[in-house]
Amino acid sequence: MLLPMKNISSQVTTVLLPIMSKVQDQHEKLSRLTIKSLSGITFIIFPLMILLSGTSALWVNMFFPEEYGYIEEMVAVLCIVGAFQAIASPLGNLYIISGRTDVMLKTGIVKTFVMVSGFIAGGLSHDITIFMFIYIGLYVFIDMPVSYYYAFKVASLSLKELAGKVIIVLIPSLLLLIFLIIGASFGLEFTRNPTALLIFLVLTGVTLYLLIYQSMHSNSVKENIFYVKNILRNFKG
């Protein structure tokens, strides 16, 4: 679930490192750049992964035999976790430009130990569902908070400001997920063509997401699209 989004976040992360290095001694510019970068990545990655998650019942049934129907729930949950993992990719740049890769190493060792312990516990349960939820719980409540806290701490940046920007994305993303789940559940009762239903839900869902996002912050859509386009243009250059 992480690989498709990694192709976006990894390129943005690569481009951002030299840009962030130039303003590492200018706290306000670095803060603004970091917040805008994470906000722009979240703006693109979250709805994409939500679309995969909310329509998992449709495309899993389209591409997999009936005996694999049990993976629908797993795919739906892991897509959302993958979104959080992908937007955390640029955090490593903060450790590098702050000269605190030692903190990144130490937190990485601790997080790895915790995650591996969770994997072992999940494996001993002999239940893939339990394994999945142990992994999700450890990532959401331990790995991700630790990653953001220390990365922003070493760079002396404000997590509160980032949270304000991310909420603007999370609210329309949550509403999009609810719409897709309801649409996928009841849509099949009115059509026997899952492909047509999938296309309808994706197009309608994207439109709904953008309208809600735009209503919450009048300039956010244009700003984020323009910002990400500039980053990718620099990457190509």
Coordinates of N, CA, C and O in Angstrom, one line a residue, residues 4 6 24 38 41 45 48 56 64 66 74 76 82 86 93 111 114 118 133 148 163 174 192 203 210 235:
P4 N 3.0 2.9 -4.2 CA 2.5 3.9 -5.1 C 2.8 5.3 -4.6 O 3.2 6.2 -5.4
K6 N 5.0 6.2 -2.3 CA 6.4 6.4 -2.2 C 7.0 7.1 -3.4 O 8.0 7.9 -3.4
Q24 N 18.3 26.7 6.1 CA 18.4 26.0 7.5 C 18.7 27.0 8.6 O 18.3 26.7 9.7
L38 N 4.8 19.5 3.6 CA 4.0 18.5 4.2 C 2.5 18.7 3.8 O 1.8 17.7 3.6
I41 N 2.0 17.6 0.1 CA 2.1 16.2 -0.1 C 0.8 15.5 0.5 O 0.2 14.6 -0.1
I45 N -1.6 13.0 -1.5 CA -1.6 11.6 -1.1 C -2.8 11.1 -0.3 O -3.3 10.0 -0.6
L48 N -5.8 10.2 -2.6 CA -5.5 9.1 -3.4 C -5.7 7.8 -2.6 O -6.3 6.8 -3.1
S56 N -12.1 -0.3 -1.9 CA -11.4 -1.6 -1.9 C -12.3 -2.8 -2.2 O -11.9 -3.7 -2.8
F64 N -9.6 -10.1 -7.9 CA -9.3 -11.3 -7.2 C -10.4 -12.2 -7.1 O -11.6 -11.8 -7.1
E66 N -13.1 -15.0 -5.5 CA -14.0 -14.8 -4.3 C -13.3 -15.3 -3.0 O -13.6 -14.7 -2.0
M74 N -8.5 -5.6 5.1 CA -7.1 -5.4 5.3 C -6.6 -4.3 4.4 O -5.9 -3.4 4.8
A76 N -8.3 -1.9 2.9 CA -8.9 -0.6 3.3 C -8.2 0.0 4.4 O -7.9 1.3 4.4
G82 N -0.8 3.6 5.0 CA 0.2 3.9 4.0 C 0.2 5.4 3.7 O 1.3 5.9 3.4
A86 N 3.6 7.6 4.0 CA 4.2 8.4 2.9 C 4.4 9.8 3.2 O 5.5 10.4 2.8
N93 N 14.7 14.8 6.3 CA 15.5 16.0 5.9 C 15.7 17.0 7.0 O 16.7 17.7 7.1
K111 N 12.3 2.6 17.6 CA 11.0 2.3 16.8 C 11.1 0.9 16.2 O 10.1 0.2 16.2
V114 N 10.5 -1.8 18.8 CA 9.1 -1.8 19.2 C 8.3 -2.5 18.1 O 7.5 -3.4 18.4
G118 N 6.3 -6.1 18.1 CA 4.9 -6.2 17.7 C 4.7 -7.3 16.6 O 3.7 -8.0 16.7
F133 N -3.7 -5.3 13.1 CA -4.1 -4.3 14.0 C -3.0 -4.0 15.0 O -2.9 -2.8 15.5
Y148 N 7.4 12.5 14.2 CA 7.0 13.9 14.1 C 7.6 14.7 15.2 O 8.1 15.8 15.0
A163 N -0.4 20.8 12.4 CA -1.7 20.1 12.7 C -2.8 20.9 12.1 O -3.8 20.4 11.6
L174 N -11.9 12.4 5.4 CA -12.8 11.6 6.2 C -14.2 11.6 5.6 O -14.9 10.5 5.5
R192 N -25.1 -3.6 -11.8 CA -24.4 -4.9 -11.8 C -23.0 -4.7 -12.5 O -22.3 -5.7 -12.7
L203 N -14.8 9.7 -9.6 CA -15.0 11.0 -10.2 C -15.8 11.9 -9.2 O -15.5 13.1 -9.0
L210 N -12.6 18.1 -3.4 CA -12.1 19.4 -3.8 C -13.0 20.5 -3.3 O -12.6 21.6 -2.9
F235 N 12.4 19.0 -9.7 CA 13.0 17.6 -9.8 C 13.3 17.3 -11.2 O 14.4 16.7 -11.5

